[in-house]
Amino acid sequence: MRRGVVPDEVGRAARAQAGCVSHAQLREHGVGPDVVRRRVAAGLWQVRGPQVVLHGGPLDVGARRAAVVLDAGEGAALGAWTALAVHGLEGWERDVVHVVLPPGRRRAPLPGSVHHVSRRCRDEDVVVRDALAVHRVERAAVDAAAWSPADRTAGGLLAAVVQQGLSTPARLGAALDVAGQVRRGAEMRAVLADLAGGSQAMSEVDLVRLCRRNGLPVPVRQAVRLDATGRRRYLDAEWRLPDGRRVLLEVDGVGHLDPARWYDDLLRAHLGLAVAGPVRRT
């Protein structure tokens, strides 16, 4: 390697790993510790544990995740809330990076990260995203729910995973079966059963539980109804009375304050959703 010139292979490795490379990768391509020290001193690079970030600016989310999981070593994977964020779950992001390690890999975590040591480290639970090991949605969701501070938080997370289309109650239930006895397991199974029945949020799960506690019939959830323009709309709850009448209910949780959801709610009301078109089960 010519003095001061970094091989193209190093740049490619860094781009695949959110700007981070290990000292071992640098040595493999002829970049020794003297080069690293000079570039760090010049503000061109920065060191994060055993990783070198090939720029001098603030670390973005991807770089922080890469530094943490690469620092954790072989067998480690981004997990729980961090893995779910990588897969696209919205509304449940955490500033701390969560990484899962196999037994025997204990080491001090980098600042801004949490290590979880697990005996359930299976290759089939891991996928590669941007050259980094990441737990699959189902494994990450079960772990995050089990580590949640309350049953309701655990249920809300599972509901969000299903509502946002990242997984299904069946796949999440299978992952829970593999996990065995885990914290909040009974609550997770109860919530998954309600999600399989059509609920899409904890507010809708609460409605079903309210009905059961008070001897009321459980409504049809997510029934399809056509509005005045012929567009398919989904109703949170519908009861069909013996005399042929229908009682419709929309459960407006905090998510309905989102501008897009709010506008959609206004359209539903304006287009006569409650009186237009036949009702069909999804």
XYZ file of C-alpha atoms in Angstrom:
282
model
C 0.000 0.000 0.000
C 1.330 3.415 -0.924
C 1.756 5.807 1.994
C -1.477 7.640 2.773
C -3.534 5.651 0.253
C -6.330 3.434 1.570
C -7.092 0.397 -0.636
C -10.417 0.311 -2.432
C -11.262 -2.934 -0.642
C -11.313 -1.074 2.698
C -13.730 1.510 1.322
C -16.017 -1.208 -0.008
C -16.000 -3.021 3.346
C -16.812 0.221 5.133
C -19.706 1.029 2.798
C -21.155 -2.436 3.411
C -20.899 -1.933 7.189
C -22.324 1.584 7.595
C -18.861 3.165 7.501
C -17.235 0.845 10.071
C -14.361 -1.599 9.657
C -12.455 -3.634 12.187
C -8.738 -3.355 12.866
C -8.470 -6.929 11.585
C -10.043 -5.935 8.271
C -7.647 -2.998 7.982
C -4.632 -5.189 8.679
C -5.870 -7.714 6.113
C -5.599 -5.002 3.461
C -2.275 -3.600 4.617
C -3.552 -0.683 6.722
C -1.538 -0.760 9.940
C -1.969 0.990 13.300
C 0.300 3.902 12.285
C -2.038 4.825 9.433
C -5.017 4.590 11.755
C -3.372 6.842 14.374
C -2.453 9.473 11.788
C -5.928 9.600 10.294
C -7.602 9.688 13.700
C -5.271 12.512 14.795
C -6.154 14.424 11.633
C -9.877 14.056 12.360
C -10.452 11.925 9.264
C -11.297 8.705 11.124
C -12.480 7.784 14.599
C -12.172 4.715 16.786
C -15.154 3.057 18.485
C -13.887 0.095 20.498
C -12.191 -2.324 18.100
C -13.936 -0.661 15.154
C -12.688 2.214 13.032
C -15.200 4.609 11.480
C -13.851 5.932 8.195
C -15.067 9.497 8.657
C -14.724 12.155 11.313
C -18.346 13.269 11.586
C -21.188 12.211 13.874
C -22.181 8.554 13.724
C -25.591 7.970 12.187
C -27.919 5.235 13.410
C -26.545 2.668 10.976
C -22.954 3.325 12.002
C -23.769 3.035 15.695
C -25.516 -0.280 15.123
C -22.637 -1.567 13.025
C -20.046 -0.563 15.613
C -21.970 -2.295 18.394
C -22.634 -5.617 16.677
C -19.133 -5.841 15.187
C -17.641 -5.056 18.590
C -19.721 -7.826 20.187
C -17.920 -10.411 18.079
C -18.751 -13.698 16.397
C -22.217 -15.056 17.057
C -23.690 -11.682 18.041
C -26.742 -10.208 16.323
C -28.787 -7.044 16.590
C -31.901 -7.976 18.495
C -35.166 -6.896 20.122
C -36.187 -3.272 19.435
C -33.048 -2.573 17.378
C -33.669 -5.508 15.040
C -37.333 -4.531 14.679
C -36.296 -1.003 13.709
C -33.950 -2.441 11.074
C -36.890 -4.443 9.688
C -38.985 -1.278 9.492
C -41.132 -1.225 12.646
C -42.230 2.357 13.300
C -43.104 3.955 16.610
C -41.037 1.622 18.828
C -37.521 2.927 18.210
C -35.013 2.991 21.092
C -31.905 5.168 21.364
C -29.968 2.264 22.891
C -28.655 -0.421 20.526
C -29.633 -3.943 21.657
C -27.391 -6.849 20.701
C -27.769 -10.535 21.626
C -24.674 -12.634 22.353
C -24.218 -16.385 22.888
C -22.979 -17.666 26.265
C -19.282 -17.198 26.810
C -19.112 -14.020 24.742
C -19.504 -11.606 27.653
C -17.653 -8.330 27.239
C -18.218 -4.715 28.225
C -20.744 -3.128 25.832
C -19.915 0.052 23.963
C -21.548 3.229 25.301
C -25.147 3.492 24.127
C -25.619 -0.261 23.804
C -26.984 -3.160 25.853
C -25.792 -6.757 25.697
C -28.222 -9.653 26.218
C -26.669 -13.089 26.695
C -28.960 -15.840 25.377
C -28.786 -19.619 25.245
C -31.161 -19.507 22.245
C -28.661 -18.498 19.572
C -29.780 -20.305 16.436
C -28.567 -19.667 12.923
C -32.139 -19.806 11.620
C -33.046 -16.791 13.787
C -30.502 -14.578 12.012
C -30.592 -12.736 8.693
C -28.011 -10.391 7.188
C -29.000 -6.780 6.573
C -26.402 -4.322 5.268
C -23.706 -6.922 6.029
C -24.777 -7.067 9.699
C -26.281 -9.986 11.617
C -29.873 -9.173 12.647
C -32.502 -11.303 14.348
C -35.577 -12.107 12.306
C -38.759 -10.180 13.067
C -40.374 -12.987 15.044
C -37.393 -13.697 17.306
C -36.822 -9.972 17.873
C -40.501 -9.352 18.677
C -40.695 -12.171 21.231
C -37.510 -10.952 22.941
C -38.618 -7.314 22.998
C -42.030 -8.262 24.384
C -40.463 -10.482 27.049
C -38.125 -7.660 28.092
C -40.876 -5.026 28.122
C -41.655 -3.304 31.441
C -45.352 -4.297 31.476
C -47.782 -6.782 29.941
C -49.607 -4.030 28.099
C -46.384 -2.767 26.515
C -45.533 -6.302 25.402
C -48.969 -6.749 23.844
C -48.843 -3.375 22.150
C -45.536 -4.223 20.523
C -46.847 -7.515 19.125
C -49.942 -5.734 17.858
C -47.787 -3.125 16.113
C -45.690 -5.824 14.434
C -48.848 -7.437 13.032
C -50.604 -4.168 12.166
C -47.586 -2.892 10.230
C -47.432 -6.105 8.221
C -44.059 -7.338 9.478
C -45.357 -10.702 10.653
C -48.494 -12.688 11.455
C -49.943 -14.009 14.718
C -49.200 -17.559 13.532
C -45.510 -16.867 12.867
C -45.133 -14.962 16.130
C -46.838 -17.802 17.990
C -44.442 -20.317 16.443
C -41.472 -18.207 17.573
C -42.946 -18.047 21.072
C -43.283 -21.842 21.080
C -39.592 -22.179 20.212
C -38.649 -19.719 22.969
C -40.359 -21.884 25.592
C -40.907 -20.426 29.048
C -40.281 -16.709 28.744
C -41.351 -13.694 30.764
C -44.860 -12.456 29.851
C -45.419 -15.561 27.768
C -49.035 -16.042 28.902
C -49.953 -12.450 28.033
C -48.241 -12.753 24.659
C -50.261 -15.884 23.831
C -53.514 -14.203 24.842
C -52.784 -11.132 22.725
C -51.759 -13.249 19.736
C -55.043 -15.158 19.975
C -56.975 -11.874 19.816
C -54.807 -10.621 16.948
C -55.527 -13.842 15.068
C -59.224 -13.104 15.617
C -58.936 -9.783 13.805
C -57.815 -7.234 16.392
C -55.046 -4.952 15.136
C -54.216 -2.817 18.175
C -54.274 -3.102 21.953
C -57.313 -0.821 22.044
C -59.193 -3.412 19.976
C -57.870 -6.228 22.174
C -59.185 -4.268 25.172
C -62.609 -4.027 23.522
C -62.809 -7.791 23.037
C -61.746 -8.424 26.631
C -64.328 -5.904 27.852
C -67.035 -7.765 25.972
C -66.001 -11.125 27.399
C -65.833 -9.829 30.962
C -69.346 -8.409 30.726
C -71.035 -11.253 28.878
C -71.398 -9.308 25.634
C -71.008 -10.905 22.203
C -67.573 -10.523 20.670
C -67.826 -8.353 17.551
C -66.666 -9.185 14.067
C -63.359 -7.351 13.709
C -61.915 -5.793 10.564
C -65.093 -6.452 8.601
C -64.943 -5.108 5.054
C -67.468 -2.496 3.991
C -67.691 -0.471 0.782
C -68.045 3.291 1.050
C -70.086 5.448 -1.343
C -67.261 5.430 -3.915
C -66.873 1.643 -3.847
C -63.594 1.710 -1.908
C -63.016 -1.089 0.591
C -62.950 0.096 4.187
C -62.185 -1.899 7.320
C -64.315 -1.565 10.449
C -62.794 -2.105 13.883
C -65.919 -3.800 15.257
C -69.353 -4.773 14.059
C -72.262 -6.472 15.850
C -75.112 -8.015 13.880
C -78.328 -7.857 15.882
C -81.073 -10.517 15.683
C -83.461 -8.042 14.018
C -81.000 -7.478 11.155
C -79.593 -4.169 12.337
C -75.849 -3.630 12.593
C -73.945 -1.769 15.277
C -70.610 -0.387 14.080
C -67.806 0.845 16.315
C -64.496 2.505 15.528
C -61.862 2.398 18.273
C -59.905 5.635 17.982
C -56.664 5.297 19.916
C -53.782 7.754 19.952
C -52.700 6.523 16.510
C -55.710 8.264 14.992
C -54.106 11.619 15.848
C -51.609 10.961 13.068
C -52.508 13.376 10.227
C -52.863 10.633 7.608
C -55.097 8.501 9.849
C -57.122 11.560 10.880
C -57.746 12.527 7.253
C -58.759 8.964 6.427
C -61.228 9.001 9.329
C -62.780 12.220 7.973
C -63.149 10.650 4.532
C -64.794 7.586 5.995
C -67.391 9.739 7.755
C -67.931 11.998 4.748
C -68.448 9.112 2.319
C -71.203 7.501 4.350
C -69.321 4.393 5.403
C -71.980 3.387 7.937
C -74.796 3.187 5.366
C -73.144 2.330 2.040
C -72.521 -1.114 0.648
C -72.772 -4.691 1.921
C -70.745 -6.082 4.788
C -68.397 -9.009 4.244
C -65.954 -10.786 6.447
C -62.258 -10.414 5.672
